[in-house]
Amino acid sequence: MNSGYGIFAEFYDQLMYGFDYSRLADYYDGFIKENGLTAAKSGILLDLACGTGKLSRLMAEKGWDVIAVDSSPEMLSKAEPHTNVSYICQDMNELDLFGTIDAAICSFDGLNHLADESELYETIKRVSLFMNPGGVFVFDLNTLYKHETILAHNIFVRETDEIYCVWRNEYSGGGVVYINLDFFSKQDKPESGLYRRFTEEIREIAYDSDTLISLCERAGFEVVAQHDFVGISKKEKVVFVCRKVRNRQ
């Protein structure tokens, strides 16, 4: 797996400024509790594709002991320490933990970044392998509609006081979209009016719901619900709530 979050790590939190992480933590924690789990001192939660760990730390504040995993050392280098969060640099499809977990989350279309369907299944299977019976896995994914229609071949611009980002998309069919990011960052002396340019490419794959449900069931999960992402319609991004019901086949 190639995360594509090397250079992006330097600007990620600036571009995500204003996103309501607390609302997302409440949202995911609520789905876990609704499906039979209660965060307790001994409850262990896996945060896959944790990025800079903002959501991980908020889940820890809710009582979870969090294992935060990301494949990008650059993203993890931006994470702030927390007593109840352990950060691990691993590819999702090669997940290897020291013990079992009670719940897992994967936010911000982390699973869309996997290279293909086999890597997606391997990741879900690895989560299932370490998940205790009755455990809950909550994750969100961009939909085929979003890749084909919203991202497609469109260009977006994001701007803050310090960063100017041009987001160019190229849809190549089969659910695959290439995202080219150009970051223009102010130099150390803003009065100079000079910017420095950085470039990153990210590749994402979207899948239809039937495929995702089938992969989850093969891995030993039951998909118990599908929801909107916070503030985004299910047409563009779907939150899957899965419960571990058996060992994988």
Short mmCIF file of C-alpha atoms in Angstrom, two decimals:
data_model
loop_
_atom_site.label_atom_id
_atom_site.label_comp_id
_atom_site.label_asym_id
_atom_site.label_seq_id
_atom_site.Cartn_x
_atom_site.Cartn_y
_atom_site.Cartn_z
CA MET A 1 0.00 0.00 0.00
CA ASN A 2 1.22 3.52 -0.87
CA SER A 3 -0.56 6.08 1.28
CA GLY A 4 0.48 9.16 -0.70
CA TYR A 5 0.52 11.18 2.53
CA GLY A 6 4.14 12.28 2.67
CA ILE A 7 4.19 15.92 1.63
CA PHE A 8 0.44 16.18 2.37
CA ALA A 9 1.19 15.52 6.05
CA GLU A 10 2.80 18.94 6.34
CA PHE A 11 -0.44 20.68 5.38
CA TYR A 12 -3.17 18.19 6.36
CA ASP A 13 -4.23 19.72 9.69
CA GLN A 14 -4.20 23.23 8.24
CA LEU A 15 -6.55 22.19 5.43
CA MET A 16 -8.79 20.30 7.87
CA TYR A 17 -9.01 23.30 10.19
CA GLY A 18 -12.62 23.86 11.19
CA PHE A 19 -13.74 20.25 10.77
CA ASP A 20 -15.78 19.13 13.79
CA TYR A 21 -13.76 16.14 14.99
CA SER A 22 -15.71 16.09 18.28
CA ARG A 23 -18.93 15.50 16.38
CA LEU A 24 -17.34 12.68 14.41
CA ALA A 25 -16.03 11.06 17.63
CA ASP A 26 -19.53 11.23 19.13
CA TYR A 27 -20.94 9.78 15.91
CA TYR A 28 -18.59 6.78 15.75
CA ASP A 29 -18.65 6.14 19.49
CA GLY A 30 -22.47 6.19 19.36
CA PHE A 31 -22.58 3.54 16.63
CA ILE A 32 -20.28 1.29 18.68
CA LYS A 33 -22.39 1.65 21.82
CA GLU A 34 -25.66 1.20 19.93
CA ASN A 35 -24.41 -2.18 18.81
CA GLY A 36 -23.64 -3.58 22.24
CA LEU A 37 -20.24 -2.25 23.25
CA THR A 38 -19.54 0.24 26.01
CA ALA A 39 -16.24 2.06 26.27
CA ALA A 40 -14.60 0.96 29.49
CA LYS A 41 -11.15 1.16 31.03
CA SER A 42 -10.19 -2.15 29.44
CA GLY A 43 -11.88 -1.46 26.10
CA ILE A 44 -9.39 -1.43 23.22
CA LEU A 45 -10.19 0.46 20.02
CA LEU A 46 -8.22 0.35 16.79
CA ASP A 47 -8.08 3.55 14.72
CA LEU A 48 -6.97 2.60 11.20
CA ALA A 49 -5.49 5.29 8.93
CA CYS A 50 -5.38 7.53 11.99
CA GLY A 51 -3.43 10.31 10.26
CA THR A 52 -2.30 12.91 12.77
CA GLY A 53 -4.33 11.23 15.51
CA LYS A 54 -6.93 13.90 16.25
CA LEU A 55 -9.81 11.41 16.23
CA SER A 56 -7.71 8.85 18.12
CA ARG A 57 -7.17 11.26 21.00
CA LEU A 58 -10.85 12.17 21.16
CA MET A 59 -11.82 8.48 21.30
CA ALA A 60 -9.29 8.04 24.12
CA GLU A 61 -11.05 10.87 25.99
CA LYS A 62 -14.23 8.79 25.74
CA GLY A 63 -12.59 5.97 27.72
CA TRP A 64 -11.02 3.81 25.04
CA ASP A 65 -7.46 2.55 25.04
CA VAL A 66 -6.60 3.40 21.44
CA ILE A 67 -4.19 1.71 19.03
CA ALA A 68 -3.68 4.27 16.26
CA VAL A 69 -2.26 2.86 13.01
CA ASP A 70 -1.13 4.69 9.89
CA SER A 71 1.22 3.79 7.04
CA SER A 72 2.62 7.32 6.74
CA PRO A 73 5.48 8.12 9.13
CA GLU A 74 5.12 11.76 8.11
CA MET A 75 1.50 11.85 9.30
CA LEU A 76 2.36 10.08 12.56
CA SER A 77 5.19 12.55 13.16
CA LYS A 78 2.52 15.26 13.47
CA ALA A 79 0.50 13.32 16.07
CA GLU A 80 0.41 14.66 19.62
CA PRO A 81 1.09 12.14 22.42
CA HIS A 82 -1.71 10.92 24.65
CA THR A 83 -1.56 8.63 27.68
CA ASN A 84 -4.17 6.25 26.24
CA VAL A 85 -3.06 6.27 22.59
CA SER A 86 -0.36 4.02 21.12
CA TYR A 87 0.80 4.98 17.62
CA ILE A 88 2.01 2.30 15.20
CA CYS A 89 3.34 2.74 11.65
CA GLN A 90 1.92 -0.16 9.60
CA ASP A 91 0.19 -0.80 6.30
CA MET A 92 -3.47 -1.60 6.96
CA ASN A 93 -3.39 -4.76 4.87
CA GLU A 94 -0.44 -6.02 6.96
CA LEU A 95 -2.02 -5.20 10.33
CA ASP A 96 -0.30 -7.11 13.13
CA LEU A 97 -1.30 -6.43 16.74
CA PHE A 98 -0.11 -7.85 20.04
CA GLY A 99 -3.59 -8.81 21.23
CA THR A 100 -7.30 -8.53 20.53
CA ILE A 101 -9.47 -5.42 20.14
CA ASP A 102 -13.05 -4.62 21.09
CA ALA A 103 -13.81 -2.09 18.35
CA ALA A 104 -12.26 -0.47 15.29
CA ILE A 105 -12.81 2.64 13.22
CA CYS A 106 -11.43 3.90 9.90
CA SER A 107 -12.41 7.45 8.94
CA PHE A 108 -11.97 9.92 6.08
CA ASP A 109 -12.15 7.25 3.32
CA GLY A 110 -8.99 5.53 4.54
CA LEU A 111 -10.00 2.22 2.97
CA ASN A 112 -10.44 3.89 -0.44
CA HIS A 113 -6.66 4.36 -0.51
CA LEU A 114 -5.93 0.62 -0.65
CA ALA A 115 -4.45 -0.56 -3.94
CA ASP A 116 -7.20 -2.98 -5.02
CA GLU A 117 -10.04 -5.22 -3.86
CA SER A 118 -7.65 -7.90 -2.60
CA GLU A 119 -5.92 -5.39 -0.30
CA LEU A 120 -9.32 -4.16 0.89
CA TYR A 121 -10.39 -7.69 1.78
CA GLU A 122 -7.05 -8.44 3.43
CA THR A 123 -7.44 -5.34 5.61
CA ILE A 124 -10.97 -6.22 6.70
CA LYS A 125 -9.82 -9.80 7.32
CA ARG A 126 -6.92 -8.59 9.48
CA VAL A 127 -9.27 -6.41 11.54
CA SER A 128 -11.56 -9.41 11.99
CA LEU A 129 -8.63 -11.61 13.02
CA PHE A 130 -7.87 -9.38 16.00
CA MET A 131 -11.49 -8.46 16.81
CA ASN A 132 -13.22 -10.05 19.79
CA PRO A 133 -16.62 -11.70 19.08
CA GLY A 134 -19.34 -9.07 19.16
CA GLY A 135 -16.84 -6.30 18.39
CA VAL A 136 -17.85 -3.44 16.11
CA PHE A 137 -15.99 -2.06 13.09
CA VAL A 138 -17.14 1.36 11.82
CA PHE A 139 -15.67 2.83 8.65
CA ASP A 140 -16.58 5.31 5.94
CA LEU A 141 -15.88 5.14 2.21
CA ASN A 142 -16.35 7.41 -0.76
CA THR A 143 -18.93 6.03 -3.18
CA LEU A 144 -18.74 5.27 -6.87
CA TYR A 145 -21.09 8.20 -7.43
CA LYS A 146 -18.66 10.59 -5.74
CA HIS A 147 -15.71 9.35 -7.78
CA GLU A 148 -17.60 9.34 -11.07
CA THR A 149 -19.55 12.58 -10.61
CA ILE A 150 -18.19 14.81 -7.83
CA LEU A 151 -14.44 14.22 -8.12
CA ALA A 152 -14.48 13.02 -11.75
CA HIS A 153 -12.22 15.36 -13.78
CA ASN A 154 -12.97 18.39 -11.64
CA ILE A 155 -10.61 20.88 -10.03
CA PHE A 156 -11.04 22.30 -6.52
CA VAL A 157 -9.20 25.05 -4.68
CA ARG A 158 -8.69 25.25 -0.92
CA GLU A 159 -7.13 28.28 0.69
CA THR A 160 -6.07 29.32 4.18
CA ASP A 161 -4.00 32.27 5.39
CA GLU A 162 -0.84 30.17 4.95
CA ILE A 163 -1.67 27.57 2.27
CA TYR A 164 -3.11 27.63 -1.24
CA CYS A 165 -4.04 24.15 -2.53
CA VAL A 166 -5.11 23.19 -6.05
CA TRP A 167 -6.84 19.78 -6.14
CA ARG A 168 -7.01 18.22 -9.62
CA ASN A 169 -8.88 14.96 -10.19
CA GLU A 170 -8.62 12.45 -13.01
CA TYR A 171 -11.20 9.68 -13.13
CA SER A 172 -9.83 6.66 -15.02
CA GLY A 173 -12.87 4.35 -14.75
CA GLY A 174 -13.52 1.30 -12.59
CA GLY A 175 -13.97 3.44 -9.52
CA VAL A 176 -10.36 4.72 -9.68
CA VAL A 177 -9.59 8.41 -9.29
CA TYR A 178 -6.16 10.05 -9.27
CA ILE A 179 -5.92 13.16 -7.11
CA ASN A 180 -3.08 15.56 -7.85
CA LEU A 181 -2.43 18.09 -5.12
CA ASP A 182 -0.36 21.24 -5.57
CA PHE A 183 0.41 23.09 -2.34
CA PHE A 184 1.67 26.65 -2.34
CA SER A 185 3.08 27.54 1.07
CA LYS A 186 4.21 30.98 2.21
CA GLN A 187 7.94 31.32 2.72
CA ASP A 188 9.40 31.99 6.16
CA LYS A 189 9.29 35.70 5.40
CA PRO A 190 5.66 36.36 4.38
CA GLU A 191 6.44 39.97 3.51
CA SER A 192 8.45 38.67 0.55
CA GLY A 193 5.23 37.55 -1.13
CA LEU A 194 6.96 34.33 -2.20
CA TYR A 195 5.42 30.85 -2.04
CA ARG A 196 7.00 27.43 -2.30
CA ARG A 197 5.29 24.72 -4.33
CA PHE A 198 4.89 21.08 -3.22
CA THR A 199 3.17 18.29 -5.18
CA GLU A 200 1.54 15.02 -4.07
CA GLU A 201 -0.51 12.37 -5.89
CA ILE A 202 -3.13 10.19 -4.21
CA ARG A 203 -5.04 7.30 -5.76
CA GLU A 204 -8.43 6.14 -4.46
CA ILE A 205 -10.77 3.31 -5.48
CA ALA A 206 -14.51 3.24 -4.80
CA TYR A 207 -16.64 0.08 -4.63
CA ASP A 208 -20.35 -0.62 -4.77
CA SER A 209 -22.16 -1.51 -1.54
CA ASP A 210 -22.80 -5.14 -2.56
CA THR A 211 -19.06 -5.73 -2.99
CA LEU A 212 -18.28 -4.20 0.39
CA ILE A 213 -20.96 -6.22 2.16
CA SER A 214 -19.69 -9.41 0.53
CA LEU A 215 -16.10 -8.72 1.61
CA CYS A 216 -17.19 -7.97 5.17
CA GLU A 217 -19.24 -11.17 5.39
CA ARG A 218 -16.35 -13.26 4.05
CA ALA A 219 -14.17 -11.78 6.77
CA GLY A 220 -16.65 -12.68 9.52
CA PHE A 221 -18.54 -9.41 9.91
CA GLU A 222 -22.24 -8.70 9.66
CA VAL A 223 -23.08 -5.29 8.18
CA VAL A 224 -25.75 -4.06 10.58
CA ALA A 225 -26.25 -0.52 9.26
CA GLN A 226 -25.25 2.07 6.68
CA HIS A 227 -25.37 5.77 7.51
CA ASP A 228 -24.56 9.22 6.18
CA PHE A 229 -21.19 10.67 7.08
CA VAL A 230 -21.45 13.80 9.24
CA GLY A 231 -22.88 16.48 6.99
CA ILE A 232 -22.46 14.41 3.80
CA SER A 233 -25.13 12.37 2.03
CA LYS A 234 -24.83 8.59 1.67
CA LYS A 235 -24.84 9.25 -2.05
CA GLU A 236 -21.27 10.55 -1.69
CA LYS A 237 -19.90 8.81 1.41
CA VAL A 238 -21.27 5.85 3.38
CA VAL A 239 -20.54 4.88 6.98
CA PHE A 240 -20.66 1.08 7.39
CA VAL A 241 -21.34 -0.39 10.85
CA CYS A 242 -20.20 -4.03 11.11
CA ARG A 243 -20.33 -6.56 13.95
CA LYS A 244 -17.93 -9.49 14.34
CA VAL A 245 -20.11 -12.60 14.27
CA ARG A 246 -17.73 -15.46 13.45
CA ASN A 247 -14.24 -16.39 12.33
CA ARG A 248 -13.52 -15.75 8.67
CA GLN A 249 -13.84 -18.56 6.14
#
